[in-house]
JSON list of C-alpha atoms in Angstrom, two decimals:
[
{"chain": "A", "resi": 132, "resn": "MET", "atom": "CA", "xyz": [119.03, 79.15, 78.35]},
{"chain": "A", "resi": 133, "resn": "ALA", "atom": "CA", "xyz": [116.77, 82.05, 79.43]},
{"chain": "A", "resi": 134, "resn": "GLN", "atom": "CA", "xyz": [116.83, 83.06, 83.09]},
{"chain": "A", "resi": 135, "resn": "ILE", "atom": "CA", "xyz": [114.34, 84.93, 85.25]},
{"chain": "A", "resi": 136, "resn": "ALA", "atom": "CA", "xyz": [115.30, 88.61, 85.32]},
{"chain": "A", "resi": 137, "resn": "GLN", "atom": "CA", "xyz": [113.87, 91.66, 87.06]},
{"chain": "A", "resi": 138, "resn": "LEU", "atom": "CA", "xyz": [113.23, 95.22, 86.00]},
{"chain": "A", "resi": 139, "resn": "GLU", "atom": "CA", "xyz": [112.45, 97.78, 88.72]},
{"chain": "A", "resi": 140, "resn": "PHE", "atom": "CA", "xyz": [111.43, 101.41, 88.31]},
{"chain": "A", "resi": 141, "resn": "LYS", "atom": "CA", "xyz": [110.00, 104.21, 90.44]},
{"chain": "A", "resi": 142, "resn": "PHE", "atom": "CA", "xyz": [107.75, 107.10, 89.49]},
{"chain": "A", "resi": 143, "resn": "ASP", "atom": "CA", "xyz": [106.83, 110.01, 91.75]},
{"chain": "A", "resi": 144, "resn": "ILE", "atom": "CA", "xyz": [103.27, 111.47, 91.71]},
{"chain": "A", "resi": 145, "resn": "LYS", "atom": "CA", "xyz": [101.47, 114.19, 93.63]},
{"chain": "A", "resi": 146, "resn": "SER", "atom": "CA", "xyz": [98.64, 112.07, 94.93]},
{"chain": "A", "resi": 147, "resn": "SER", "atom": "CA", "xyz": [98.53, 110.11, 98.11]},
{"chain": "A", "resi": 148, "resn": "ALA", "atom": "CA", "xyz": [99.69, 106.45, 98.19]},
{"chain": "A", "resi": 149, "resn": "GLU", "atom": "CA", "xyz": [96.25, 105.40, 99.44]},
{"chain": "A", "resi": 150, "resn": "GLY", "atom": "CA", "xyz": [94.43, 107.16, 96.65]},
{"chain": "A", "resi": 151, "resn": "PHE", "atom": "CA", "xyz": [96.67, 105.73, 93.99]},
{"chain": "A", "resi": 152, "resn": "TYR", "atom": "CA", "xyz": [96.49, 102.23, 95.52]},
{"chain": "A", "resi": 153, "resn": "GLN", "atom": "CA", "xyz": [92.63, 102.23, 95.69]},
{"chain": "A", "resi": 154, "resn": "ILE", "atom": "CA", "xyz": [92.35, 103.25, 92.04]},
{"chain": "A", "resi": 155, "resn": "PHE", "atom": "CA", "xyz": [95.01, 100.71, 90.94]},
{"chain": "A", "resi": 156, "resn": "LYS", "atom": "CA", "xyz": [93.53, 97.92, 93.04]},
{"chain": "A", "resi": 157, "resn": "CYS", "atom": "CA", "xyz": [89.78, 98.50, 92.80]},
{"chain": "A", "resi": 158, "resn": "LYS", "atom": "CA", "xyz": [89.00, 100.41, 89.65]},
{"chain": "A", "resi": 159, "resn": "PRO", "atom": "CA", "xyz": [91.10, 99.31, 86.66]},
{"chain": "A", "resi": 160, "resn": "TYR", "atom": "CA", "xyz": [87.86, 99.46, 84.60]},
{"chain": "A", "resi": 161, "resn": "ILE", "atom": "CA", "xyz": [88.22, 103.28, 84.59]},
{"chain": "A", "resi": 162, "resn": "PHE", "atom": "CA", "xyz": [91.71, 103.09, 82.98]},
{"chain": "A", "resi": 163, "resn": "PRO", "atom": "CA", "xyz": [90.32, 103.38, 79.35]},
{"chain": "A", "resi": 164, "resn": "LYS", "atom": "CA", "xyz": [88.78, 106.70, 80.56]},
{"chain": "A", "resi": 165, "resn": "LEU", "atom": "CA", "xyz": [91.99, 107.86, 82.09]},
{"chain": "A", "resi": 166, "resn": "CYS", "atom": "CA", "xyz": [94.32, 106.72, 79.39]},
{"chain": "A", "resi": 167, "resn": "PRO", "atom": "CA", "xyz": [92.28, 106.45, 76.17]},
{"chain": "A", "resi": 168, "resn": "ASN", "atom": "CA", "xyz": [95.31, 106.62, 73.87]},
{"chain": "A", "resi": 169, "resn": "LEU", "atom": "CA", "xyz": [96.88, 103.58, 75.55]},
{"chain": "A", "resi": 170, "resn": "ILE", "atom": "CA", "xyz": [94.19, 101.41, 77.16]},
{"chain": "A", "resi": 171, "resn": "LYS", "atom": "CA", "xyz": [91.11, 100.55, 75.10]},
{"chain": "A", "resi": 172, "resn": "ASP", "atom": "CA", "xyz": [89.23, 98.30, 77.52]},
{"chain": "A", "resi": 173, "resn": "CYS", "atom": "CA", "xyz": [89.56, 96.37, 80.84]},
{"chain": "A", "resi": 174, "resn": "GLN", "atom": "CA", "xyz": [87.14, 93.47, 81.43]},
{"chain": "A", "resi": 175, "resn": "LEU", "atom": "CA", "xyz": [86.58, 91.27, 84.46]},
{"chain": "A", "resi": 176, "resn": "ILE", "atom": "CA", "xyz": [86.76, 87.65, 83.29]},
{"chain": "A", "resi": 177, "resn": "ASN", "atom": "CA", "xyz": [86.57, 85.90, 86.70]},
{"chain": "A", "resi": 178, "resn": "GLY", "atom": "CA", "xyz": [86.20, 86.96, 90.31]},
{"chain": "A", "resi": 179, "resn": "ASN", "atom": "CA", "xyz": [86.06, 90.58, 91.62]},
{"chain": "A", "resi": 180, "resn": "TRP", "atom": "CA", "xyz": [88.05, 93.57, 90.63]},
{"chain": "A", "resi": 181, "resn": "ASP", "atom": "CA", "xyz": [89.97, 93.55, 93.86]},
{"chain": "A", "resi": 182, "resn": "SER", "atom": "CA", "xyz": [90.31, 89.99, 94.87]},
{"chain": "A", "resi": 183, "resn": "VAL", "atom": "CA", "xyz": [93.20, 87.52, 94.71]},
{"chain": "A", "resi": 184, "resn": "GLY", "atom": "CA", "xyz": [92.59, 84.95, 92.01]},
{"chain": "A", "resi": 185, "resn": "SER", "atom": "CA", "xyz": [90.58, 87.26, 89.86]},
{"chain": "A", "resi": 186, "resn": "VAL", "atom": "CA", "xyz": [91.29, 87.40, 86.18]},
{"chain": "A", "resi": 187, "resn": "ARG", "atom": "CA", "xyz": [91.11, 90.56, 84.09]},
{"chain": "A", "resi": 188, "resn": "LYS", "atom": "CA", "xyz": [91.53, 91.10, 80.27]},
{"chain": "A", "resi": 189, "resn": "TRP", "atom": "CA", "xyz": [93.24, 94.30, 79.07]},
{"chain": "A", "resi": 190, "resn": "ILE", "atom": "CA", "xyz": [93.04, 95.58, 75.49]},
{"chain": "A", "resi": 191, "resn": "TYR", "atom": "CA", "xyz": [95.68, 98.20, 74.82]},
{"chain": "A", "resi": 192, "resn": "VAL", "atom": "CA", "xyz": [97.60, 99.97, 72.01]},
{"chain": "A", "resi": 193, "resn": "SER", "atom": "CA", "xyz": [101.04, 98.61, 71.44]},
{"chain": "A", "resi": 194, "resn": "GLY", "atom": "CA", "xyz": [103.60, 99.79, 68.83]},
{"chain": "A", "resi": 195, "resn": "GLY", "atom": "CA", "xyz": [101.62, 102.54, 67.19]},
{"chain": "A", "resi": 196, "resn": "ASN", "atom": "CA", "xyz": [97.96, 101.90, 66.41]},
{"chain": "A", "resi": 197, "resn": "SER", "atom": "CA", "xyz": [97.76, 98.14, 66.65]},
{"chain": "A", "resi": 198, "resn": "SER", "atom": "CA", "xyz": [95.67, 96.71, 69.49]},
{"chain": "A", "resi": 199, "resn": "GLU", "atom": "CA", "xyz": [96.79, 93.78, 71.64]},
{"chain": "A", "resi": 200, "resn": "PHE", "atom": "CA", "xyz": [95.34, 92.10, 74.63]},
{"chain": "A", "resi": 201, "resn": "HIS", "atom": "CA", "xyz": [96.55, 90.16, 77.67]},
{"chain": "A", "resi": 202, "resn": "THR", "atom": "CA", "xyz": [94.85, 88.40, 80.55]},
{"chain": "A", "resi": 203, "resn": "GLU", "atom": "CA", "xyz": [96.20, 88.62, 84.04]},
{"chain": "A", "resi": 204, "resn": "LYS", "atom": "CA", "xyz": [95.52, 86.98, 87.32]},
{"chain": "A", "resi": 205, "resn": "ILE", "atom": "CA", "xyz": [95.83, 88.76, 90.66]},
{"chain": "A", "resi": 206, "resn": "LEU", "atom": "CA", "xyz": [98.28, 86.80, 92.69]},
{"chain": "A", "resi": 207, "resn": "ALA", "atom": "CA", "xyz": [98.58, 88.96, 95.79]},
{"chain": "A", "resi": 208, "resn": "ILE", "atom": "CA", "xyz": [97.14, 92.09, 97.39]},
{"chain": "A", "resi": 209, "resn": "ASP", "atom": "CA", "xyz": [98.89, 93.56, 100.39]},
{"chain": "A", "resi": 210, "resn": "GLU", "atom": "CA", "xyz": [96.75, 96.23, 102.11]},
{"chain": "A", "resi": 211, "resn": "LYS", "atom": "CA", "xyz": [99.41, 97.16, 104.65]},
{"chain": "A", "resi": 212, "resn": "ASN", "atom": "CA", "xyz": [102.11, 97.81, 102.01]},
{"chain": "A", "resi": 213, "resn": "LYS", "atom": "CA", "xyz": [99.67, 99.06, 99.32]},
{"chain": "A", "resi": 214, "resn": "SER", "atom": "CA", "xyz": [100.77, 96.59, 96.70]},
{"chain": "A", "resi": 215, "resn": "VAL", "atom": "CA", "xyz": [99.19, 94.47, 94.00]},
{"chain": "A", "resi": 216, "resn": "THR", "atom": "CA", "xyz": [100.94, 91.56, 92.19]},
{"chain": "A", "resi": 217, "resn": "CYS", "atom": "CA", "xyz": [99.68, 90.09, 88.93]},
{"chain": "A", "resi": 218, "resn": "GLU", "atom": "CA", "xyz": [100.80, 87.40, 86.54]},
{"chain": "A", "resi": 219, "resn": "MET", "atom": "CA", "xyz": [100.20, 87.40, 82.85]},
{"chain": "A", "resi": 220, "resn": "LEU", "atom": "CA", "xyz": [98.28, 84.35, 81.60]},
{"chain": "A", "resi": 221, "resn": "GLU", "atom": "CA", "xyz": [97.88, 84.93, 77.84]},
{"chain": "A", "resi": 222, "resn": "GLY", "atom": "CA", "xyz": [98.16, 87.53, 75.13]},
{"chain": "A", "resi": 223, "resn": "GLY", "atom": "CA", "xyz": [100.75, 89.90, 73.83]},
{"chain": "A", "resi": 224, "resn": "PHE", "atom": "CA", "xyz": [103.24, 89.49, 76.75]},
{"chain": "A", "resi": 225, "resn": "THR", "atom": "CA", "xyz": [103.31, 85.68, 76.36]},
{"chain": "A", "resi": 226, "resn": "LYS", "atom": "CA", "xyz": [104.62, 85.96, 72.79]},
{"chain": "A", "resi": 227, "resn": "LEU", "atom": "CA", "xyz": [107.88, 87.42, 74.18]},
{"chain": "A", "resi": 228, "resn": "TYR", "atom": "CA", "xyz": [108.05, 86.10, 77.75]},
{"chain": "A", "resi": 229, "resn": "LYS", "atom": "CA", "xyz": [107.65, 82.62, 79.18]},
{"chain": "A", "resi": 230, "resn": "SER", "atom": "CA", "xyz": [106.63, 84.16, 82.44]},
{"chain": "A", "resi": 231, "resn": "TYR", "atom": "CA", "xyz": [105.80, 87.74, 83.42]},
{"chain": "A", "resi": 232, "resn": "LYS", "atom": "CA", "xyz": [104.74, 88.96, 86.83]},
{"chain": "A", "resi": 233, "resn": "TYR", "atom": "CA", "xyz": [104.57, 92.45, 88.11]},
{"chain": "A", "resi": 234, "resn": "THR", "atom": "CA", "xyz": [104.10, 94.21, 91.46]},
{"chain": "A", "resi": 235, "resn": "VAL", "atom": "CA", "xyz": [102.96, 97.77, 91.83]},
{"chain": "A", "resi": 236, "resn": "GLN", "atom": "CA", "xyz": [103.39, 99.40, 95.28]},
{"chain": "A", "resi": 237, "resn": "ALA", "atom": "CA", "xyz": [102.40, 102.92, 96.39]},
{"chain": "A", "resi": 238, "resn": "LEU", "atom": "CA", "xyz": [104.75, 104.43, 98.99]},
{"chain": "A", "resi": 239, "resn": "ASP", "atom": "CA", "xyz": [103.88, 107.66, 100.89]},
{"chain": "A", "resi": 240, "resn": "LYS", "atom": "CA", "xyz": [106.54, 110.41, 100.78]},
{"chain": "A", "resi": 241, "resn": "ALA", "atom": "CA", "xyz": [107.25, 112.58, 103.82]},
{"chain": "A", "resi": 242, "resn": "GLU", "atom": "CA", "xyz": [106.97, 115.80, 101.80]},
{"chain": "A", "resi": 243, "resn": "GLY", "atom": "CA", "xyz": [103.59, 114.70, 100.30]},
{"chain": "A", "resi": 244, "resn": "GLY", "atom": "CA", "xyz": [102.61, 112.73, 97.29]},
{"chain": "A", "resi": 245, "resn": "CYS", "atom": "CA", "xyz": [103.89, 109.21, 96.79]},
{"chain": "A", "resi": 246, "resn": "THR", "atom": "CA", "xyz": [106.31, 107.07, 94.90]},
{"chain": "A", "resi": 247, "resn": "VAL", "atom": "CA", "xyz": [104.95, 104.28, 92.74]},
{"chain": "A", "resi": 248, "resn": "LYS", "atom": "CA", "xyz": [107.44, 101.39, 92.81]},
{"chain": "A", "resi": 249, "resn": "SER", "atom": "CA", "xyz": [107.17, 98.66, 90.13]},
{"chain": "A", "resi": 250, "resn": "ALA", "atom": "CA", "xyz": [108.96, 95.44, 89.80]},
{"chain": "A", "resi": 251, "resn": "ILE", "atom": "CA", "xyz": [108.65, 93.22, 86.76]},
{"chain": "A", "resi": 252, "resn": "GLU", "atom": "CA", "xyz": [109.83, 89.64, 86.94]},
{"chain": "A", "resi": 253, "resn": "TYR", "atom": "CA", "xyz": [110.18, 87.97, 83.61]},
{"chain": "A", "resi": 254, "resn": "GLU", "atom": "CA", "xyz": [111.74, 85.11, 81.63]},
{"chain": "A", "resi": 255, "resn": "LYS", "atom": "CA", "xyz": [112.30, 85.69, 77.88]},
{"chain": "A", "resi": 256, "resn": "GLN", "atom": "CA", "xyz": [111.11, 83.29, 75.29]},
{"chain": "A", "resi": 257, "resn": "SER", "atom": "CA", "xyz": [114.61, 83.55, 73.67]},
{"chain": "A", "resi": 258, "resn": "GLU", "atom": "CA", "xyz": [117.75, 85.56, 74.15]},
{"chain": "A", "resi": 259, "resn": "ASP", "atom": "CA", "xyz": [116.80, 87.80, 71.23]},
{"chain": "A", "resi": 260, "resn": "VAL", "atom": "CA", "xyz": [113.83, 89.19, 73.21]},
{"chain": "A", "resi": 261, "resn": "PRO", "atom": "CA", "xyz": [114.53, 92.64, 74.83]},
{"chain": "A", "resi": 262, "resn": "PRO", "atom": "CA", "xyz": [113.81, 93.40, 78.38]},
{"chain": "A", "resi": 263, "resn": "PRO", "atom": "CA", "xyz": [110.30, 94.79, 78.97]},
{"chain": "A", "resi": 264, "resn": "ASN", "atom": "CA", "xyz": [111.29, 98.53, 79.02]},
{"chain": "A", "resi": 265, "resn": "MET", "atom": "CA", "xyz": [108.43, 99.41, 76.67]},
{"chain": "A", "resi": 266, "resn": "TYR", "atom": "CA", "xyz": [105.93, 98.04, 79.31]},
{"chain": "A", "resi": 267, "resn": "ALA", "atom": "CA", "xyz": [107.71, 99.99, 82.04]},
{"chain": "A", "resi": 268, "resn": "GLU", "atom": "CA", "xyz": [107.29, 103.17, 79.99]},
{"chain": "A", "resi": 269, "resn": "MET", "atom": "CA", "xyz": [103.58, 102.31, 79.49]},
{"chain": "A", "resi": 270, "resn": "GLY", "atom": "CA", "xyz": [103.31, 101.83, 83.23]},
{"chain": "A", "resi": 271, "resn": "CYS", "atom": "CA", "xyz": [104.67, 105.36, 83.90]},
{"chain": "A", "resi": 272, "resn": "VAL", "atom": "CA", "xyz": [102.18, 106.88, 81.43]},
{"chain": "A", "resi": 273, "resn": "ILE", "atom": "CA", "xyz": [99.30, 105.06, 83.31]},
{"chain": "A", "resi": 274, "resn": "TYR", "atom": "CA", "xyz": [100.56, 106.23, 86.73]},
{"chain": "A", "resi": 275, "resn": "LYS", "atom": "CA", "xyz": [100.72, 109.79, 85.52]},
{"chain": "A", "resi": 276, "resn": "ASP", "atom": "CA", "xyz": [97.20, 109.53, 84.17]},
{"chain": "A", "resi": 277, "resn": "ILE", "atom": "CA", "xyz": [95.93, 108.12, 87.44]},
{"chain": "A", "resi": 278, "resn": "ASP", "atom": "CA", "xyz": [97.61, 110.95, 89.32]},
{"chain": "A", "resi": 279, "resn": "THR", "atom": "CA", "xyz": [95.97, 113.54, 87.04]},
{"chain": "A", "resi": 280, "resn": "TYR", "atom": "CA", "xyz": [92.55, 111.89, 87.64]},
{"chain": "A", "resi": 281, "resn": "LEU", "atom": "CA", "xyz": [93.08, 111.95, 91.41]},
{"chain": "A", "resi": 282, "resn": "ILE", "atom": "CA", "xyz": [94.21, 115.57, 91.41]},
{"chain": "A", "resi": 283, "resn": "ASN", "atom": "CA", "xyz": [91.21, 116.64, 89.45]},
{"chain": "A", "resi": 284, "resn": "ASN", "atom": "CA", "xyz": [88.51, 114.63, 91.18]}
]
């Protein structure tokens, strides 16, 4: 029987926590411009870009050149802690995982820049399914691209 598991990872960037958080929370529609080799589109299906309960659809490249999609719902936004929590509703992730939630938090560093802390909570469809390491790696690429954008703009 599959159990809920968690995968956590951190990624340091040069940008401020507030800058990263605002882009991640409010402007995911610019991700295709920031990461064109990875994210093809981000559409607002329901609600607002930065509101709890809103639903967004992502079209992204997975496993080479094939495109996949997923829809996600924003479960929580914590302004004080600069974090966003989302749950996958349908699409690529649901083929592998019964449930898949992630939280992204931006933490200021004393020496400048910030640490992006991510936690993925998931339940596999079967024991043969690997942990979502590939999606963690994709997250790090996206965080780096957001950082580059913030540094240059």
